Structures are given as C-alpha cells and as structure tokens.
Coordinates of C-alpha atoms in Angstrom, one line a residue:
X1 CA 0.0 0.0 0.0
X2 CA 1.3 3.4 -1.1
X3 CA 2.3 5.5 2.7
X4 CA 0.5 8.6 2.4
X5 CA 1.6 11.1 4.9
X6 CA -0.3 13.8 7.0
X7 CA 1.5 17.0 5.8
X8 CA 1.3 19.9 7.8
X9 CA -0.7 22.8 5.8
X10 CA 2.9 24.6 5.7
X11 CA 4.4 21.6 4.3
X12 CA 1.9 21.2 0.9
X13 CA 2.3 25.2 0.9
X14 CA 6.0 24.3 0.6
X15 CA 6.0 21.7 -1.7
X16 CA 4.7 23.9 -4.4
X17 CA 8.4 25.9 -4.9
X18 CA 11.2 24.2 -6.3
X19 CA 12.8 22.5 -4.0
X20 CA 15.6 24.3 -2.0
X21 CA 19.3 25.0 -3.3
X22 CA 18.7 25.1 -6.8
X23 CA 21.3 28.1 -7.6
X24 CA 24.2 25.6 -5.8
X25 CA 26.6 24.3 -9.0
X26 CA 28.4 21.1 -9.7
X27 CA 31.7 23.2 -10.5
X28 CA 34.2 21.4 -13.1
X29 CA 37.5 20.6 -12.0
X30 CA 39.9 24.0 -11.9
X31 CA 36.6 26.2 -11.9
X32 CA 37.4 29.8 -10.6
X33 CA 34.9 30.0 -7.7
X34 CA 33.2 33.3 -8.4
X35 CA 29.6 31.9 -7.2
X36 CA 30.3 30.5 -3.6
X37 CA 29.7 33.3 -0.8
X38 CA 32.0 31.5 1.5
X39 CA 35.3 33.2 3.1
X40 CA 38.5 32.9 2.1
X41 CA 39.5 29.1 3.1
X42 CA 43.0 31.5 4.6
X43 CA 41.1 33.8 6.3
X44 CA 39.0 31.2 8.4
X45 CA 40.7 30.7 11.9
X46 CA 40.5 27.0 11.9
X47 CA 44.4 27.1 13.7
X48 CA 42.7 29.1 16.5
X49 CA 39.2 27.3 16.5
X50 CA 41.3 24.2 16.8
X51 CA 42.9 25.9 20.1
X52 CA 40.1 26.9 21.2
X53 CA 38.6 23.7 21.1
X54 CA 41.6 22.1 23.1
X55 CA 41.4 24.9 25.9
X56 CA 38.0 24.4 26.2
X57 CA 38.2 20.7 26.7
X58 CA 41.6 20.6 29.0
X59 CA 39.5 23.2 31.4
X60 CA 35.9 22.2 31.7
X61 CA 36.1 18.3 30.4
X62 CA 32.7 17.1 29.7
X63 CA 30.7 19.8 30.4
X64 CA 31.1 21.6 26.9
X65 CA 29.7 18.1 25.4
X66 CA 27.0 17.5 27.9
X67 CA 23.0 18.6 27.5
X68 CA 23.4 21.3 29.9
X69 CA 26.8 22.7 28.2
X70 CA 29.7 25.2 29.1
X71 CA 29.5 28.4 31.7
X72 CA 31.2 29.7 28.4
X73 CA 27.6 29.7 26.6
X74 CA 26.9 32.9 29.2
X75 CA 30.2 34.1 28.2
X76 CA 28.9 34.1 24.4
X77 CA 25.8 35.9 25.0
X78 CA 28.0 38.4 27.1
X79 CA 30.1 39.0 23.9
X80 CA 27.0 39.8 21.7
X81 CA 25.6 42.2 23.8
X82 CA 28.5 43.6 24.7
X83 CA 29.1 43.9 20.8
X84 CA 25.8 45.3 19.4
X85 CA 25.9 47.9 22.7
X86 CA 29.5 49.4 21.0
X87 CA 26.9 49.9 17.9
X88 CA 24.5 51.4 20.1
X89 CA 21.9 49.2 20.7
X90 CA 21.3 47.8 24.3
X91 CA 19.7 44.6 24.9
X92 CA 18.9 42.9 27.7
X93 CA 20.0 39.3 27.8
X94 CA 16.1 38.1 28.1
X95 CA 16.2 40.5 24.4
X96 CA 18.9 38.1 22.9
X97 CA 19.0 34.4 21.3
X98 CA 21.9 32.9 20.5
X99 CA 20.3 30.4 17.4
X100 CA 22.1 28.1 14.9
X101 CA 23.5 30.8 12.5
X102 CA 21.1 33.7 10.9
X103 CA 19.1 31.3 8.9
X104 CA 17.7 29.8 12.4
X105 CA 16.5 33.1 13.4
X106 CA 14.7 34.1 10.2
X107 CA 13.2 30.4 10.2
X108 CA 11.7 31.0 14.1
X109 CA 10.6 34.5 13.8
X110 CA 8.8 33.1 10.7
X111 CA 7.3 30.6 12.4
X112 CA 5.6 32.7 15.2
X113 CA 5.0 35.6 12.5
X114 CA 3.5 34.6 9.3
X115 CA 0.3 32.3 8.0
X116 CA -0.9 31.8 4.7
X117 CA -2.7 34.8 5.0
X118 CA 0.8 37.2 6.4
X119 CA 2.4 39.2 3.6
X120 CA 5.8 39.5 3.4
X121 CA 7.8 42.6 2.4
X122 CA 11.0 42.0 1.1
X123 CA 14.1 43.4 -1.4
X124 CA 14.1 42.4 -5.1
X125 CA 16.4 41.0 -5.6
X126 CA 17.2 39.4 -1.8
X127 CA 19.2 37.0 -0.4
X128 CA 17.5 33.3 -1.8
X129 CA 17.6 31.1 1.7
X130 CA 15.8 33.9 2.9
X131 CA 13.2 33.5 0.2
X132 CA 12.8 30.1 0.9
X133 CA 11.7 30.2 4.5
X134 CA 9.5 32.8 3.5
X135 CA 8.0 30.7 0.9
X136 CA 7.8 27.7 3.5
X137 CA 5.0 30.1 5.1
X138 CA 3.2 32.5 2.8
X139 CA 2.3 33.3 -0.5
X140 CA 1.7 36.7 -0.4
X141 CA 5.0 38.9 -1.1
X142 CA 5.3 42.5 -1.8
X143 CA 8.8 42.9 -3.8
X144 CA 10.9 46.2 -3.3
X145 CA 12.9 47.1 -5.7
X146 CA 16.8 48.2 -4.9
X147 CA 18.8 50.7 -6.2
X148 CA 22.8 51.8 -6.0
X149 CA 21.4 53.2 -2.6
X150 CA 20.0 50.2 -1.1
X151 CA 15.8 49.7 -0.7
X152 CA 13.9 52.4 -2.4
X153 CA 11.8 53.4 0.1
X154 CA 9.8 56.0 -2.0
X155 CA 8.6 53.3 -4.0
X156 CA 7.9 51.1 -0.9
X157 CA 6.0 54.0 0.1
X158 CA 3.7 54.3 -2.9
X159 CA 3.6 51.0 -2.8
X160 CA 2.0 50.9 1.0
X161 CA -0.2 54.1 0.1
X162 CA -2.0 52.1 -3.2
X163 CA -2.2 48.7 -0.9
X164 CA -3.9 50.8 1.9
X165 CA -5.7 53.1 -0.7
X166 CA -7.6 49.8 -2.5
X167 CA -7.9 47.8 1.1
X168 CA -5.6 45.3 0.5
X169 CA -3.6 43.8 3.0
X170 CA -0.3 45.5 4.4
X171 CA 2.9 43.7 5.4
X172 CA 3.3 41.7 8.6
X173 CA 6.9 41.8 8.1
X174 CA 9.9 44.0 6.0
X175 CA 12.7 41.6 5.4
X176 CA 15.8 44.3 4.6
X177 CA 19.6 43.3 4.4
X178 CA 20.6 47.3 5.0
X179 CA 24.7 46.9 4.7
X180 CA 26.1 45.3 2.3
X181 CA 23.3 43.6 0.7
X182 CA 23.2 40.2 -0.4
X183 CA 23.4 39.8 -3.5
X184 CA 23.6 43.5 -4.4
X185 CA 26.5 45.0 -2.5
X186 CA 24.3 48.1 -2.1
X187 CA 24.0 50.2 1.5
X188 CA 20.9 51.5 2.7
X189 CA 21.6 55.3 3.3
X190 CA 21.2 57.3 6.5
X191 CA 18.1 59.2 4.9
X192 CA 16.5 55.9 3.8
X193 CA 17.2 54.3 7.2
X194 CA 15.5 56.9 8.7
X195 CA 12.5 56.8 6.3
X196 CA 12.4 53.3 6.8
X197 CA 11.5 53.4 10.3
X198 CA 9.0 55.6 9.8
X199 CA 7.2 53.5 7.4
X200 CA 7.1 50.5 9.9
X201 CA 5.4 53.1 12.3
X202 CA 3.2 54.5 9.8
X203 CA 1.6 50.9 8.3
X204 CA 2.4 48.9 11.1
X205 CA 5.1 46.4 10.2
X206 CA 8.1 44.7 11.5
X207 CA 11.1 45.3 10.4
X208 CA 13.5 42.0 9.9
X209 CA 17.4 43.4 9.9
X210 CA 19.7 40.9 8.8
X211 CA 23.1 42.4 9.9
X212 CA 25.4 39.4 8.6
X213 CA 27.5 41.6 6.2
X214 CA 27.6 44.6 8.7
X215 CA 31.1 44.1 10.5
X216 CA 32.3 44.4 7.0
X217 CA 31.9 47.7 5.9
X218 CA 35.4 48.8 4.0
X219 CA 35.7 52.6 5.6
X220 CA 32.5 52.8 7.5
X221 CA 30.1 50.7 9.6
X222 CA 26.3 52.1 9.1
X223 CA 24.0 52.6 12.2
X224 CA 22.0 49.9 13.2
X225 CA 18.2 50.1 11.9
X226 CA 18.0 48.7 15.8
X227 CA 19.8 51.6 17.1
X228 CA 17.9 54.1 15.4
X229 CA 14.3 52.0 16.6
X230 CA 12.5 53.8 19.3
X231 CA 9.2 52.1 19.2
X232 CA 10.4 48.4 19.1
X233 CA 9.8 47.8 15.4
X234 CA 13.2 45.9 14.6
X235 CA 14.2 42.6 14.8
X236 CA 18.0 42.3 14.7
X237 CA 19.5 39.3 13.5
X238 CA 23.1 38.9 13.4
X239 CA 25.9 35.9 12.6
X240 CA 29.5 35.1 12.9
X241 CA 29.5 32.9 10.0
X242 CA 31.3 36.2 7.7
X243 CA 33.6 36.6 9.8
X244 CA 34.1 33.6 12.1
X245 CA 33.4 30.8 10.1
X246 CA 30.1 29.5 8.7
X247 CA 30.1 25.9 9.8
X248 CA 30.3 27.1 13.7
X249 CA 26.4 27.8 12.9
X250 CA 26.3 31.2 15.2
X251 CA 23.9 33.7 15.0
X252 CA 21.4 35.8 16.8
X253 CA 18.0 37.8 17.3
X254 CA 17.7 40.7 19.4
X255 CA 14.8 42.1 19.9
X256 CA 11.5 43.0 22.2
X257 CA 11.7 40.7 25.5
X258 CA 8.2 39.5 25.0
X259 CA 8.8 38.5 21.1
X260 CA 12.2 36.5 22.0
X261 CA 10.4 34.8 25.0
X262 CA 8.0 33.1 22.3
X263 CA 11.1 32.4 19.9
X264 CA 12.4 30.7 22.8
X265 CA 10.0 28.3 23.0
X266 CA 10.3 26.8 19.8
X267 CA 13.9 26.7 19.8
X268 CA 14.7 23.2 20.8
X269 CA 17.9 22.1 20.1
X270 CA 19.6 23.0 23.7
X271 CA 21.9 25.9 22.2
X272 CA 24.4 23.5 20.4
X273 CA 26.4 23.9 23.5
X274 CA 29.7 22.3 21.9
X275 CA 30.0 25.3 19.1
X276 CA 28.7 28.3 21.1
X277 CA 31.5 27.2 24.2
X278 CA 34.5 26.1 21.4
X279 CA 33.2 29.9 19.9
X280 CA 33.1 31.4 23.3
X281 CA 36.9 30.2 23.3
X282 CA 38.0 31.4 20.8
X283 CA 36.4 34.6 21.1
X284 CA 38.5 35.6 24.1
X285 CA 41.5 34.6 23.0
X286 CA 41.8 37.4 19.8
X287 CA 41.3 40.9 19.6
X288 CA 37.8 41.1 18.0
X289 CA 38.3 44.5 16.1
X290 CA 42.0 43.3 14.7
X291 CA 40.5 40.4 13.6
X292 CA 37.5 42.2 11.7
X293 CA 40.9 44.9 10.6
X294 CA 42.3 41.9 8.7
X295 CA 39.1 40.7 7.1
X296 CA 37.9 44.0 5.7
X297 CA 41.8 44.8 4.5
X298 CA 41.5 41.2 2.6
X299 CA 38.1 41.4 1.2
X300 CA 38.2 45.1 0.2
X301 CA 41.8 44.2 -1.5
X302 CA 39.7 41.8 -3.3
X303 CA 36.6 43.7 -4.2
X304 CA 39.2 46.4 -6.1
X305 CA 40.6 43.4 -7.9
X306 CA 37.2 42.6 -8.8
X307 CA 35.9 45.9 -9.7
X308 CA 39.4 46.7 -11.7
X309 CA 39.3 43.7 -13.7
X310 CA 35.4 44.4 -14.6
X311 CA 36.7 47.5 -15.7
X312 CA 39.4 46.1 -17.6
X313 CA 37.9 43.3 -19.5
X314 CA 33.8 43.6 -19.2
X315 CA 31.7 45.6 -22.8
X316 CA 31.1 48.6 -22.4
X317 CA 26.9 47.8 -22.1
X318 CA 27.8 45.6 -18.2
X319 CA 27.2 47.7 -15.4
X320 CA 27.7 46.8 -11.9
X321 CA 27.8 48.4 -8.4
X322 CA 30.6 49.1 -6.5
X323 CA 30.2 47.4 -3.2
X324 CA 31.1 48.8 0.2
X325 CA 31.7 45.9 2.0
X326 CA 30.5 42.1 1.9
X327 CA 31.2 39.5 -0.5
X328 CA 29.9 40.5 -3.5
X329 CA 29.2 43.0 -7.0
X330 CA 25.9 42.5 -8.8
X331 CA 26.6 42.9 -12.8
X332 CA 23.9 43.6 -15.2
X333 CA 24.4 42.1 -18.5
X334 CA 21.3 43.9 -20.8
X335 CA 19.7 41.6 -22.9
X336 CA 21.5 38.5 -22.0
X337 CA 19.9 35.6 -19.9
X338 CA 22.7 34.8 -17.4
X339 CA 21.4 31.4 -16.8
X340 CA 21.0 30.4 -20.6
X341 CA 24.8 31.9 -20.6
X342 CA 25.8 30.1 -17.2
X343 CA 27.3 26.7 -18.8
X344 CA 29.2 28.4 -21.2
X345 CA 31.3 30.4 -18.4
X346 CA 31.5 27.0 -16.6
X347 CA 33.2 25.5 -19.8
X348 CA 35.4 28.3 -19.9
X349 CA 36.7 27.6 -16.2
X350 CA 34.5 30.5 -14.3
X351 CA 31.4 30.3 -12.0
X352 CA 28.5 32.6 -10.9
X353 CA 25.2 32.5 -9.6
X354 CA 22.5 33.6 -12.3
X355 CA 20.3 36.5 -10.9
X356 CA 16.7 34.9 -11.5
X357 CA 17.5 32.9 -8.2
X358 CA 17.4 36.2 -6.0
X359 CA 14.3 37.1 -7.5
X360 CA 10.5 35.7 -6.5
X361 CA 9.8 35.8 -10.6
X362 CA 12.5 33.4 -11.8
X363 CA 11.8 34.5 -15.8
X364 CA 14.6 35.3 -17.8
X365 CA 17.1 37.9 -15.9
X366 CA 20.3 40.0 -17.1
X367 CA 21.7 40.2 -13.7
X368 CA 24.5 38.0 -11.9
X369 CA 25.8 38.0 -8.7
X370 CA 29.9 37.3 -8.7
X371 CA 32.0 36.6 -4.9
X372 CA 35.1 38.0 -4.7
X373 CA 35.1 36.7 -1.2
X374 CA 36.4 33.0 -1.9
X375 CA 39.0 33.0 -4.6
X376 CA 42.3 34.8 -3.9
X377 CA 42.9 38.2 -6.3
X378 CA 44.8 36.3 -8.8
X379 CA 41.8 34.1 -9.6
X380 CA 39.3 36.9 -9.6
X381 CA 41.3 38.5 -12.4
X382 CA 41.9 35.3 -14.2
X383 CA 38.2 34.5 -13.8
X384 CA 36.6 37.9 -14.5
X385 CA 39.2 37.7 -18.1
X386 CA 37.0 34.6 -18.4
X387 CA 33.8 36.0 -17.8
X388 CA 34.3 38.7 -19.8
X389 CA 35.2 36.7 -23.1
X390 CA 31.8 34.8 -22.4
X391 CA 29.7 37.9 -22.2
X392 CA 31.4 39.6 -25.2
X393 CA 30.1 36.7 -27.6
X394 CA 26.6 37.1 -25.7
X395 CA 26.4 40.4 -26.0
X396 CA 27.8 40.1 -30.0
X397 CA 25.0 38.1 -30.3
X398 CA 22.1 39.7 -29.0
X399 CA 23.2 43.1 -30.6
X400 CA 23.6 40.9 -34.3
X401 CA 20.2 39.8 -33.6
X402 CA 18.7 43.2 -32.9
X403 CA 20.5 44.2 -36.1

C-alpha cells in the first residue's frame, strides 16, 4: 500500500516551490569559484578554533559536550551584547538568542510571524535562503525594488499608500539586508534608514534586519536600523559565519523581550552547547576588532581586484555596483539571460550565480551575482578575463540579432 503522509498545511504550501538550493553548482574541476559566498578558506581561523577547542576541553572536560553545556555559553551571550551595545543598541540578555546561524532566526521569527494569509515585504532582488523560508510560510510577497542606494523606500511608500488606498492587505513583516546587501553590494543610506522606520510606524510592520555583512563595511560601519528603533519595530539578526566561520552555525536575534520569549519556546535544540563554548573560546583569546581589521583589509583588497578587472575586461553595455563591504558586486548584462549563458562560463573555467535565483519571478534575468570573497585576487582576475570573453560573444550576439 502506497504511505500517504499527514503533511502539515505549511508543508503542501511548501511543496509547491522548487525544491531548496537550486542556484548551488556542480563546479568542473579547476573552476574559478566566483559563485560561492564563502570566506576565504586562509582567512577562516581553523588554527585558533582548533585551540580553542583544546582549551575548552583541557578546562571544563565534559561539560562543553553535555545537555546542559559550558559556563562559556553565558560568556557568548556576554560577547553579543557587549558587541551590538558598542553599535548602540542595548539589549537585555532576556532580548537576545543565540540560534544556529542567521538562517535559524529568520526560520523561528517566521514561524511565530507569518500564516498563509501574512504578507511579506521583502528586497528584489534578496538574499535566496531567505526566500525560501518565507516561501515555507506564505504566498503573499510585496517585492521592493533596490537601487545603488539600497531599498527604495519612495517606491515602498507608494507601494504601501495604493495597498492601503484599495484595502488590501499590508505587510506583517519587511525583510531588509541594510549593509552590504546580499546579493547587491548596495548600502541602505542614512536618509533611507530613517524613512524606513517611519514607514514601519506608519503601516504597522516589523522590520527584519539581517546584519550578517555589517562588520564588514570597508571605511564605515552604518548605524544599526536597531539603534535608530524607538518604538520596538526591529528585529536584529546577526551571525558570525562572515567573519568567524560559517560551519560554527552562530547567530542571533535581538529584539522585544516578550517576542524573543515566544522564539524561545520553539527553539529546541539545547543551544548547540559544543559550538557556542568552542566559539566562546576562541572569542576571548583574539582581539575582535583586529581580527575584523584583517578581514575587511583582505576582502576590500579583493573587491578592487574585482571591480578593476570588470573594468578592464567587461563591454562597455555591463554595469555593476561598486560594493562597500561584503562578498559580493551585482553585474547587469542587458539583454543577456545569465542562466542560458551560465554553462558556457562554466566551460570556460568560471562560476557565478545567475540572478533569477534572487528574484520571487525566476523568468529570464540580465543580472549576476559574482563573490570575490572566496577565490584569492589572482583568480578573480583570471576568472573575470573569463567572464568577460563569455559575455562579449553574448552580448555580440544579442546586438547581431537586434541588427
């Protein structure tokens, strides 16, 4: 007899998207690793995790490996608050949750948040996991678009006045990556920030601030949307997996004690107690703004190697932004499909993640998104070279065809 399972009414709403992952690539052997938002492998601290680890063991013995865990999972939380306080926002430890990386915390606060019915604000493009969990709850989306300056909040506004105007429904939720977007590069300004916050008070809303690129501003580190909230509009979720290391699964929400309570409750994996102590670790054993020194001096080396080549070797029709800090530059190709072009750069020895995957409408799209995070400078030259022969015959091709 054929098992036929009780699926949760979230599930079949689930089932209906592709399944999750789909912009992840079988890379050829030798590719140039422009599409993996990962760090550096030389800039992730696995000699010091590794020490870490050891002190941790040699002082506390089982406990870091039992249910209950380290006194060093306190020690943690410390560091967090004592963190997002030198970036102005205070929280109470009953305000914080340490959760397995940022992907955790968007997953919970949509769990308690959204129904078929909630609509969900959110970038176009935005960051795809992100998408996903939203999908795994609602239907109902209202797409922002994003400019050099980050969200476009004039057209979010217009966009709230004609839903309100007509009676349709307004967001639950405003999921925003302000700094450093992914998969933009962009940077919310101080005027839109501001703006921002008013809308939330104005239509009601909550605003979702993923903060996991914001230690990485090149010559500036924005203000918090939390720090600027005075009415307890922003949830805050943060991560150490930029710049830490992603498989330590560390992140965080910080927001209203009465909100975090209820994200408490569904949280049950008992605070990986292992990785938060082993993090804990190494955390007092470095100089947390030296360490951030050397990763922004690495990655912004890399995003002028990246921008440079672009320069160098891209058409004259690609356009892209110039990032301020993160992992990435988003490159507009007009009139070519980057996914119909996608196994011809991976012949040629060069990956990148199409742009249809950052969007809800996954139709044909002339944007890319390109990480100059991963591969050292050398390769990002040698692979935008690559790219760049690629999108030449593309782009000889669509303008022979217009012709």
């Amino acid at each position: 007899m054929k098992q036929d399972f009780p699926f949760s009414k979230n599930s079949s709403l689930a089932f209906k998207n592709d399944p999750p992952g789909q912009w992840l690539l079988t890379l050829p052997e030798g590719c140039i690793r422009l599409s993996s938002g990962y760090p550096q492998p030389l800039l992730v601290p696995a000699v010091g995790l590794k020490t870490a680890a050891v002190r941790l063991l040699e002082e506390e013995q089982d406990l870091p490996l039992q249910y209950m865990g380290s006194p060093r999972i306190l020690q943690l939380k410390e560091f967090i608050q004592k963190r997002l306080a030198e970036r102005g926002v205070e929280v109470a430890k009953e305000g914080l949750l340490v959760t397995s990386g940022a992907c955790q915390g968007i997953d919970l606060i949509s769990r308690i948040l959204l129904d078929d019915q909630a609509v969900v604000a959110l970038e176009s493009p935005t960051y795809m996991e992100a998408l996903e969990v939203f999908q795994n709850y609602t239907e109902h989306f209202m797409a922002v678009p994003v400019d050099e300056q980050g969200l476009d909040t004039e057209r979010f506004a217009e966009m709230l006045e004609n839903c309100k105007r007509e009676g349709l429904k307004l967001p639950r939720i405003l999921y925003t990556i302000p700094t450093s977007q992914n998969p933009t590069g962009t940077t919310l300004t101080a005027e839109r920030r501001k703006r921002l916050l008013e809308l939330a008070e104005e239509f009601d809303f909550l605003i979702l601030e993923d903060d996991a690129y914001g230690e990485l501003g090149f010559t500036q580190r924005p203000r918090l949307l939390k720090a600027m909230d005075d009415n307890n509009r922003v949830l805050h979720i943060g991560s150490m997996s930029k710049v830490v290391a992603p498989g330590m699964r560390i992140g965080w929400v910080a927001g209203p004690e009465k909100l975090i309570k209820v994200l408490s409750w569904f949280k049950k994996d008992l605070n990986h107690p292992f990785a938060q102590s082993t993090m804990a670790s190494f955390l007092e054993s470095i100089d947390f703004d030296d360490h951030l020194k050397l990763l922004t001096d690495a990655y912004q080396a890399k995003s002028t190697a990246m921008i440079q080549a672009l320069e160098q070797f891209m058409p004259p029709s690609v356009t892209w932004y110039v990032p301020e800090g993160g992992y990435f530059v988003w490159v507009k190709i007009p009139g070519v499909d980057t996914a119909e072009m996608l196994p011809q750069a991976l012949d040629a020895g060069v990956s990148y993640v199409p742009g249809k995957y950052f969007f809800l409408d996954q139709e044909r799209c002339e944007y890319l998104r390109l990480s100059f995070s991963y591969a050292d400078a050398e390769a990002i030259v040698k692979g935008i070279q690559k790219l760049a022969e690629v999108v030449a015959v593309n782009v000889l091709e669509k303008t022979g065809q217009e012709s």
